[in-house]
């Protein structure tokens, strides 16, 4: 089958893919293609359209730095508004001309003879590209439902947040929602008023904090639209975060790990006391309050924002069930205590495969020169990256969301920094007329050691102080690789001015 040739291939058309395309265009690179497994831009905001979907980061920060928007309806807008924004930015950048929808990349393989990547596309001809920017995002696929026994036996309806059937009516139905993460906490209030009964199955409680989702008035929108206002607000927020990050990455790591392990839980003790006060004001049942208090630290797992979830639990038609699920039956759910409850609808809000989990990377799907397999390397040597994006075994390739890649401010900030770095290196390779740009092994190892030093506090807190915890922040191997242990100023500097000496640039022989 004949292939198509491009200078750059971007895999994924979510916020990361849009950002990568923007930085390529800014660098004067127009010979690229955006390969997307679905039919439009948007990523998670396209795939997820469940009732109650909304962003949980204030929208003044959750937007493209190069496409600020002032006329948001609320501080935390709903999913459709975010998706319309994604589509509008893609259209304003004229990205649909580069877009190939329904092009799922099944394999990336380096052709060492021609110094290009060959991308196998499901049902389509392969694509060859000199450079690859992998922008598939951090939340890859919904976790398999097979982890709960009996799922296939259920005779009712099963829905997932990323595969919602909008023709299904839950009015008057008995509903079970499995999970208490961000999706579940948004879905439950959206279904509760119309459902006859809604039961929430909790395995691990979440820190559920109030969400001040105020409307943004027309006057406020006009103020935000003034030149430089939203940029100044973002700059102020970045400056506020700089001091604690300096402490976390540079000052506290000077302390012995044993001392850190003794001091850090004191912070959580204060928060747990405050959280009990919050629950006392929202939840009348003392037994429910006890099971709602997390045993892990407030920063060891992603906190959830909602001002309505705890209120719903007070309804006589709602229940919180903390008994472990034994299996799903033909008619409902049986818990470990032997109780069986009947349902018409089960919502599986059980999370996603993450970029920090070795299991997310399938053998044989990302293949570099000399037999290098990214999945095999990650399983044998652990997940590491240079600058959150590059790996010495994969020339001419960057991931916008790699191990220790999230800068911890907002998603758009993370992908903007890694996309800017990738575009800089690609542009430099073109300037040098180099066929291959590859991060040096020495630079990669130096970066990994630096991240290990600066990540001492994050690792001590999430792993040592919260043993056995499995979350976005701690992967299946007990490693804390979600956040990039670097100050925001350091991450911004790296994206703009990191030394090209960390790369080798070679011509095609």
Coordinates of C-alpha atoms in Angstrom, one line a residue:
X1 CA 0.0 0.0 0.0
X2 CA 1.5 3.4 -1.0
X3 CA 2.2 5.9 1.7
X4 CA 1.9 9.6 2.1
X5 CA 4.9 11.7 3.1
X6 CA 5.0 14.8 5.4
X7 CA 7.6 16.7 7.3
X8 CA 5.8 16.4 10.6
X9 CA 3.0 14.2 11.8
X10 CA 1.0 15.2 14.9
X11 CA -0.9 12.3 16.5
X12 CA -4.0 13.5 18.3
X13 CA -6.3 16.5 17.8
X14 CA -7.0 17.4 21.4
X15 CA -5.6 20.6 23.1
X16 CA -2.1 19.1 22.6
X17 CA -2.5 18.6 18.9
X18 CA -3.9 22.1 18.4
X19 CA -1.1 23.6 20.4
X20 CA 1.6 21.6 18.5
X21 CA 0.1 22.8 15.2
X22 CA 0.2 26.4 16.4
X23 CA 3.8 26.2 17.3
X24 CA 4.8 24.5 14.0
X25 CA 3.0 27.3 12.1
X26 CA 4.7 29.9 14.2
X27 CA 8.1 28.3 13.3
X28 CA 7.2 28.5 9.6
X29 CA 6.5 24.8 9.2
X30 CA 3.4 24.1 7.1
X31 CA 4.1 20.6 5.8
X32 CA 2.4 18.6 8.5
X33 CA -0.6 16.4 9.1
X34 CA -2.9 16.0 12.2
X35 CA -3.9 12.3 12.6
X36 CA -6.9 11.8 14.8
X37 CA -8.7 8.5 15.6
X38 CA -12.1 10.3 16.0
X39 CA -13.9 12.7 13.6
X40 CA -13.1 16.1 15.0
X41 CA -10.8 18.2 17.2
X42 CA -11.3 18.3 21.0
X43 CA -9.8 15.2 22.6
X44 CA -11.4 14.4 25.9
X45 CA -13.9 17.2 25.4
X46 CA -15.1 15.6 22.2
X47 CA -15.2 12.1 23.6
X48 CA -16.8 12.9 26.9
X49 CA -20.3 14.3 26.7
X50 CA -21.9 12.9 29.8
X51 CA -24.6 14.8 31.9
X52 CA -23.0 17.3 34.2
X53 CA -19.6 17.5 32.4
X54 CA -17.7 20.6 33.2
X55 CA -14.1 21.8 33.6
X56 CA -12.6 21.7 37.1
X57 CA -10.0 24.3 36.6
X58 CA -11.0 28.0 36.5
X59 CA -11.4 28.8 32.8
X60 CA -9.2 31.9 33.0
X61 CA -6.4 29.4 33.3
X62 CA -7.8 26.5 31.3
X63 CA -7.4 27.9 27.8
X64 CA -4.8 28.2 25.1
X65 CA -2.2 30.9 25.9
X66 CA -2.2 31.9 22.3
X67 CA -6.0 32.1 22.0
X68 CA -7.3 33.8 25.1
X69 CA -11.1 34.0 25.4
X70 CA -13.0 36.5 27.6
X71 CA -16.6 35.7 27.1
X72 CA -17.0 32.5 29.1
X73 CA -20.4 32.1 30.6
X74 CA -19.1 30.8 34.0
X75 CA -15.9 30.4 35.9
X76 CA -16.1 26.6 35.4
X77 CA -17.9 26.3 32.0
X78 CA -19.6 23.1 30.9
X79 CA -18.1 20.6 28.5
X80 CA -20.0 21.7 25.4
X81 CA -18.7 25.3 25.8
X82 CA -15.2 24.0 26.2
X83 CA -15.6 21.8 23.1
X84 CA -17.0 24.7 21.0
X85 CA -13.9 26.7 22.1
X86 CA -11.6 23.9 20.9
X87 CA -13.3 23.8 17.5
X88 CA -13.2 27.6 17.2
X89 CA -9.5 27.8 17.9
X90 CA -8.8 25.0 15.4
X91 CA -10.9 26.8 12.8
X92 CA -9.3 30.2 13.5
X93 CA -5.8 28.6 13.0
X94 CA -7.1 27.0 9.8
X95 CA -6.2 23.6 11.1
X96 CA -9.0 21.6 9.4
X97 CA -6.9 21.7 6.2
X98 CA -4.2 19.6 8.0
X99 CA -6.7 17.4 9.8
X100 CA -7.3 13.7 9.0
X101 CA -10.2 12.3 11.0
X102 CA -10.8 8.6 11.7
X103 CA -7.1 8.0 11.2
X104 CA -6.2 5.8 14.2
X105 CA -2.4 5.3 14.4
X106 CA -1.8 1.7 15.3
X107 CA 2.0 1.7 15.1
X108 CA 4.9 4.1 15.0
X109 CA 8.1 2.5 13.5
X110 CA 11.4 4.2 12.6
X111 CA 12.8 3.5 9.1
X112 CA 16.5 3.8 9.8
X113 CA 17.4 3.7 6.1
X114 CA 15.3 6.7 5.1
X115 CA 15.4 8.4 8.6
X116 CA 11.6 8.8 8.8
X117 CA 8.8 7.5 10.9
X118 CA 6.3 5.1 9.3
X119 CA 2.9 5.4 10.9
X120 CA 0.5 2.5 10.3
X121 CA -3.1 3.8 10.1
X122 CA -6.1 1.5 10.7
X123 CA -7.8 0.9 7.4
X124 CA -5.8 3.6 5.6
X125 CA -2.5 3.9 3.8
X126 CA 0.6 4.4 6.0
X127 CA 1.9 7.9 6.6
X128 CA 5.6 8.7 6.5
X129 CA 6.9 11.7 8.4
X130 CA 10.4 13.0 9.2
X131 CA 9.3 14.1 12.7
X132 CA 6.5 12.9 15.0
X133 CA 4.8 14.8 17.7
X134 CA 2.7 12.5 19.8
X135 CA -0.2 14.5 21.3
X136 CA -2.6 11.7 22.4
X137 CA -2.9 13.3 25.8
X138 CA -2.7 11.9 29.3
X139 CA -6.0 10.1 29.7
X140 CA -5.7 7.6 26.9
X141 CA -8.6 5.1 27.1
X142 CA -11.3 4.3 29.7
X143 CA -10.2 1.4 32.0
X144 CA -11.6 -2.0 31.0
X145 CA -14.9 -2.9 32.5
X146 CA -13.6 -6.5 32.7
X147 CA -12.0 -5.7 36.1
X148 CA -15.5 -6.0 37.6
X149 CA -16.8 -9.6 37.5
X150 CA -20.1 -10.2 35.7
X151 CA -20.3 -7.0 33.7
X152 CA -21.2 -8.9 30.6
X153 CA -24.1 -10.6 32.5
X154 CA -26.0 -7.4 33.2
X155 CA -29.3 -7.2 31.4
X156 CA -29.8 -3.5 31.9
X157 CA -27.9 -0.6 30.4
X158 CA -24.2 0.1 31.1
X159 CA -22.9 3.6 30.2
X160 CA -19.4 5.0 30.4
X161 CA -18.5 8.7 30.7
X162 CA -16.7 8.7 27.3
X163 CA -19.4 6.6 25.5
X164 CA -22.7 8.1 26.7
X165 CA -25.9 7.2 25.0
X166 CA -27.9 10.5 24.8
X167 CA -31.0 8.6 23.6
X168 CA -31.2 6.7 26.9
X169 CA -33.6 8.2 29.5
X170 CA -32.7 7.6 33.1
X171 CA -36.0 9.2 34.3
X172 CA -37.7 7.0 36.9
X173 CA -34.9 4.5 36.7
X174 CA -32.8 2.8 39.4
X175 CA -29.2 3.9 38.8
X176 CA -25.9 2.8 40.2
X177 CA -22.8 4.9 39.7
X178 CA -19.5 3.1 40.3
X179 CA -16.7 5.4 41.3
X180 CA -16.2 8.7 43.2
X181 CA -13.7 10.5 41.0
X182 CA -14.3 13.7 38.9
X183 CA -16.6 12.1 36.4
X184 CA -18.8 10.4 39.0
X185 CA -19.1 13.5 41.1
X186 CA -20.4 15.4 38.1
X187 CA -22.7 12.7 36.8
X188 CA -24.5 11.9 40.1
X189 CA -26.0 15.4 40.6
X190 CA -27.0 15.5 37.0
X191 CA -29.0 12.3 37.2
X192 CA -30.3 12.5 40.7
X193 CA -33.4 14.7 40.2
X194 CA -34.9 12.5 37.6
X195 CA -33.8 9.0 38.7
X196 CA -36.0 7.0 41.0
X197 CA -33.0 5.9 43.0
X198 CA -29.3 6.6 42.6
X199 CA -26.6 4.6 44.5
X200 CA -23.0 5.6 44.5
X201 CA -20.4 2.8 45.0
X202 CA -17.3 4.1 46.6
X203 CA -14.1 2.2 46.8
X204 CA -11.8 5.1 47.8
X205 CA -13.2 8.4 49.1
X206 CA -12.2 11.6 47.3
X207 CA -11.5 15.0 48.8
X208 CA -14.6 16.8 47.5
X209 CA -14.1 20.6 47.8
X210 CA -16.7 23.3 47.1
X211 CA -16.8 24.6 43.5
X212 CA -17.4 28.4 43.3
X213 CA -18.9 28.2 39.8
X214 CA -20.1 31.8 39.5
X215 CA -21.5 33.2 36.3
X216 CA -19.3 35.7 34.5
X217 CA -21.4 38.8 33.8
X218 CA -21.3 40.8 30.6
X219 CA -19.5 43.6 32.5
X220 CA -16.8 41.1 33.7
X221 CA -16.5 39.7 30.2
X222 CA -15.9 43.2 28.8
X223 CA -13.2 43.8 31.5
X224 CA -11.5 40.5 30.7
X225 CA -11.5 41.4 27.0
X226 CA -9.3 44.4 27.6
X227 CA -5.9 43.9 26.1
X228 CA -3.5 42.1 28.5
X229 CA -6.0 41.5 31.4
X230 CA -6.3 37.7 31.1
X231 CA -2.6 37.4 30.4
X232 CA -1.9 39.5 33.6
X233 CA -4.2 37.3 35.6
X234 CA -2.4 34.2 34.4
X235 CA 1.0 35.7 35.1
X236 CA -0.1 36.6 38.6
X237 CA -1.3 33.0 39.2
X238 CA 2.0 31.7 38.0
X239 CA 3.9 34.0 40.3
X240 CA 1.9 32.9 43.3
X241 CA 2.7 29.3 42.5
X242 CA 6.4 30.0 42.1
X243 CA 7.3 30.2 45.8
X244 CA 5.7 26.9 46.9
X245 CA 7.3 25.2 43.9
X246 CA 10.7 26.6 44.8
X247 CA 10.2 25.1 48.3
X248 CA 9.1 21.8 47.0
X249 CA 11.7 21.4 44.3
X250 CA 14.8 23.1 45.8
X251 CA 14.5 23.8 49.5
X252 CA 12.7 20.9 51.1
X253 CA 14.7 18.2 49.2
X254 CA 17.7 19.3 51.3
X255 CA 16.0 17.6 54.3
X256 CA 16.5 13.9 55.0
X257 CA 13.7 11.7 53.6
X258 CA 12.9 10.4 57.0
X259 CA 12.3 13.9 58.3
X260 CA 10.2 14.8 55.3
X261 CA 8.1 11.6 55.9
X262 CA 7.5 12.8 59.5
X263 CA 6.7 16.4 58.7
X264 CA 4.5 16.2 55.6
X265 CA 1.6 14.3 57.2
X266 CA 1.1 17.1 59.7
X267 CA -0.1 19.2 56.8
X268 CA -2.7 16.6 56.0
X269 CA -3.8 16.4 59.6
X270 CA -4.9 20.0 59.5
X271 CA -6.7 19.6 56.2
X272 CA -8.5 16.4 57.5
X273 CA -9.8 18.3 60.5
X274 CA -11.2 21.1 58.2
X275 CA -12.7 18.5 55.9
X276 CA -14.6 16.9 58.8
X277 CA -16.1 20.3 59.6
X278 CA -17.2 20.6 55.9
X279 CA -18.8 17.2 56.0
X280 CA -20.5 18.0 59.2
X281 CA -22.2 21.0 57.6
X282 CA -23.2 19.0 54.5
X283 CA -23.9 15.4 55.5
X284 CA -26.2 14.6 58.4
X285 CA -25.5 10.8 58.7
X286 CA -22.5 10.2 60.9
X287 CA -21.7 6.8 59.4
X288 CA -21.6 8.3 55.9
X289 CA -19.3 11.1 57.1
X290 CA -16.9 8.6 58.5
X291 CA -16.6 6.7 55.1
X292 CA -16.3 10.0 53.2
X293 CA -13.1 11.1 55.0
X294 CA -10.1 10.1 52.9
X295 CA -7.2 8.3 54.7
X296 CA -4.7 9.6 52.2
X297 CA -3.3 13.1 51.9
X298 CA -5.2 15.9 50.2
X299 CA -2.5 16.3 47.5
X300 CA -1.8 12.6 47.1
X301 CA -4.8 12.1 44.8
X302 CA -6.5 14.6 42.6
X303 CA -9.1 16.6 44.7
X304 CA -12.6 16.9 43.2
X305 CA -14.6 20.1 43.0
X306 CA -18.3 20.0 43.5
X307 CA -20.9 22.0 45.5
X308 CA -23.7 19.6 44.8
X309 CA -22.5 16.0 45.2
X310 CA -22.6 15.9 49.0
X311 CA -26.0 17.6 49.0
X312 CA -27.4 14.8 46.7
X313 CA -26.3 12.2 49.2
X314 CA -28.7 13.7 51.7
X315 CA -31.7 12.9 49.4
X316 CA -33.8 9.9 50.5
X317 CA -33.5 8.6 46.9
X318 CA -29.7 8.5 47.1
X319 CA -27.3 6.2 49.0
X320 CA -23.5 5.9 49.4
X321 CA -22.4 2.3 49.4
X322 CA -18.8 1.6 50.6
X323 CA -19.1 -2.2 50.8
X324 CA -16.8 -3.7 48.1
X325 CA -18.5 -4.9 44.9
X326 CA -18.4 -8.7 44.6
X327 CA -19.8 -8.9 41.1
X328 CA -22.3 -7.4 38.7
X329 CA -25.3 -9.7 38.3
X330 CA -27.9 -10.0 35.6
X331 CA -30.2 -7.6 37.5
X332 CA -27.8 -5.4 39.5
X333 CA -24.9 -5.4 41.8
X334 CA -23.9 -7.8 44.7
X335 CA -21.6 -6.5 47.3
X336 CA -19.2 -8.5 49.5
X337 CA -21.6 -8.6 52.4
X338 CA -24.1 -10.6 50.2
X339 CA -26.5 -7.8 49.5
X340 CA -27.9 -7.6 46.0
X341 CA -29.4 -4.4 44.7
X342 CA -31.4 -4.2 41.4
X343 CA -30.7 -1.5 38.8
X344 CA -31.8 -0.4 35.3
X345 CA -28.6 1.6 34.6
X346 CA -25.0 1.1 35.8
X347 CA -22.6 4.0 35.1
X348 CA -19.0 2.8 35.1
X349 CA -17.0 5.9 36.1
X350 CA -13.9 3.9 37.0
X351 CA -11.1 6.0 35.4
X352 CA -8.7 6.0 32.5
X353 CA -5.4 4.5 31.4
X354 CA -2.8 7.1 32.2
X355 CA 0.5 8.2 30.6
X356 CA 2.3 7.3 33.8
X357 CA 1.3 3.6 33.8
X358 CA 3.7 1.2 32.1
X359 CA 0.7 -0.9 31.1
X360 CA -0.6 1.9 28.9
X361 CA 2.3 1.3 26.5
X362 CA 1.7 -1.8 24.3
X363 CA 4.7 -3.7 23.0
X364 CA 5.3 -3.4 19.3
X365 CA 3.5 0.0 18.9
X366 CA 6.4 2.5 19.2
X367 CA 9.6 1.1 17.7
X368 CA 12.8 3.0 17.3
X369 CA 16.1 2.1 15.6
X370 CA 18.2 -1.0 16.6
X371 CA 15.2 -2.9 18.0
X372 CA 14.2 -0.3 20.5
X373 CA 10.6 -0.7 21.8
X374 CA 9.3 2.0 24.1
X375 CA 7.0 -0.3 26.0
X376 CA 9.8 -2.8 26.7
X377 CA 12.1 0.0 27.8
X378 CA 9.5 1.5 30.1
X379 CA 8.8 -1.9 31.7
X380 CA 12.5 -2.7 32.2
X381 CA 13.9 0.7 33.0
X382 CA 11.0 2.7 34.3
X383 CA 9.2 5.6 32.7
X384 CA 11.5 8.5 32.1
X385 CA 11.7 11.4 29.6
X386 CA 13.8 14.4 28.8
X387 CA 11.9 17.6 29.4
X388 CA 8.7 15.6 29.7
X389 CA 8.7 14.8 26.0
X390 CA 11.9 13.2 24.4
X391 CA 13.6 9.9 24.7
X392 CA 17.1 9.0 23.3
X393 CA 15.8 5.7 21.8
X394 CA 13.3 7.6 19.6
X395 CA 14.9 10.1 17.2
X396 CA 12.8 12.9 15.7
X397 CA 9.9 12.2 18.2
X398 CA 8.4 14.0 21.1
X399 CA 5.4 13.2 23.4
X400 CA 3.6 16.3 24.6
X401 CA 2.6 14.4 27.8
X402 CA 5.4 12.2 29.0
X403 CA 6.6 10.9 32.4
X404 CA 7.1 13.8 34.8
X405 CA 5.8 16.1 32.2
X406 CA 2.8 17.8 33.9
X407 CA 3.8 21.2 35.2
X408 CA 0.9 21.2 37.6
X409 CA -0.8 24.5 36.6
X410 CA -3.2 23.8 33.9
X411 CA -3.3 21.3 31.0
X412 CA -2.9 23.9 28.3
X413 CA 0.3 25.2 30.0
X414 CA 1.8 21.8 30.1
X415 CA 1.2 21.0 26.4
X416 CA 2.2 24.6 25.4
X417 CA 5.6 24.1 27.0
X418 CA 6.4 20.7 25.5
X419 CA 5.0 21.6 22.1
X420 CA 7.1 24.8 22.0
X421 CA 10.2 22.7 22.9
X422 CA 9.5 20.2 20.1
X423 CA 8.8 22.9 17.5
X424 CA 12.1 24.6 18.5
X425 CA 14.1 21.5 17.9
X426 CA 12.4 20.6 14.7
X427 CA 13.0 24.2 13.4
X428 CA 16.6 23.9 14.4
X429 CA 17.0 20.6 12.6
X430 CA 15.6 22.2 9.5
X431 CA 17.9 25.2 9.9
X432 CA 20.9 22.8 10.1
X433 CA 19.5 20.7 7.2
X434 CA 19.7 17.7 9.6
X435 CA 17.7 14.6 8.9
X436 CA 17.8 13.4 12.5
X437 CA 17.5 15.2 15.9
X438 CA 18.0 13.0 18.8
X439 CA 18.4 13.8 22.5
X440 CA 21.8 12.7 23.8
X441 CA 21.8 9.8 26.3
X442 CA 24.1 11.8 28.6
X443 CA 21.6 14.7 28.6
X444 CA 18.7 12.3 29.1
X445 CA 20.4 10.6 32.1
X446 CA 21.4 14.0 33.6
X447 CA 17.8 15.2 33.3
X448 CA 16.5 12.0 34.9
X449 CA 18.9 12.4 37.9
X450 CA 17.8 16.1 38.2
X451 CA 14.1 15.1 38.3
X452 CA 14.8 12.5 40.9
X453 CA 16.5 15.0 43.1
X454 CA 13.9 17.7 42.7
X455 CA 11.1 15.1 43.0
X456 CA 12.1 13.9 46.4
X457 CA 9.3 15.8 48.2
X458 CA 6.6 14.7 45.8
X459 CA 7.8 11.1 45.9
X460 CA 8.1 11.1 49.7
X461 CA 4.6 12.6 50.1
X462 CA 2.7 10.5 47.6
X463 CA 4.5 7.2 48.0
X464 CA 6.1 7.0 51.5
X465 CA 3.4 9.0 53.4
X466 CA 0.5 7.3 51.6
X467 CA 1.6 3.7 51.2
X468 CA -0.4 1.5 48.9
X469 CA -2.2 4.4 47.3
X470 CA -3.1 4.0 43.6
X471 CA -4.0 7.3 41.9
X472 CA -3.2 9.6 39.0
X473 CA -0.1 10.6 40.9
X474 CA 1.1 7.1 41.9
X475 CA 1.3 4.5 39.1
X476 CA 1.0 0.8 39.3
X477 CA 4.7 0.4 40.1
X478 CA 4.5 2.8 43.1
X479 CA 6.2 5.6 41.2
X480 CA 5.3 9.3 41.4
X481 CA 5.7 10.3 37.7
X482 CA 2.7 12.5 37.1
X483 CA 4.1 15.9 38.0
X484 CA 7.3 17.6 36.6
X485 CA 9.3 18.6 39.7
X486 CA 10.3 21.9 38.4
X487 CA 9.4 25.5 39.0
X488 CA 7.1 27.1 36.4
X489 CA 9.7 29.7 35.6
X490 CA 12.2 26.8 35.1
X491 CA 9.8 25.0 32.8
X492 CA 9.1 28.1 30.8
X493 CA 12.8 28.8 30.4
X494 CA 13.5 25.3 29.3
X495 CA 10.8 25.4 26.6
X496 CA 12.2 28.6 25.1
X497 CA 16.0 28.4 25.7
X498 CA 17.1 24.9 26.5
X499 CA 20.5 24.1 24.9
X500 CA 20.6 22.5 21.5
X501 CA 23.8 20.8 22.7
X502 CA 21.6 18.3 24.5
X503 CA 20.7 17.0 21.0
X504 CA 22.7 15.5 18.2
X505 CA 21.8 16.8 14.7
X506 CA 22.9 14.5 11.9
X507 CA 22.5 14.6 8.1
X508 CA 21.1 11.7 6.2
X509 CA 23.9 9.5 4.9

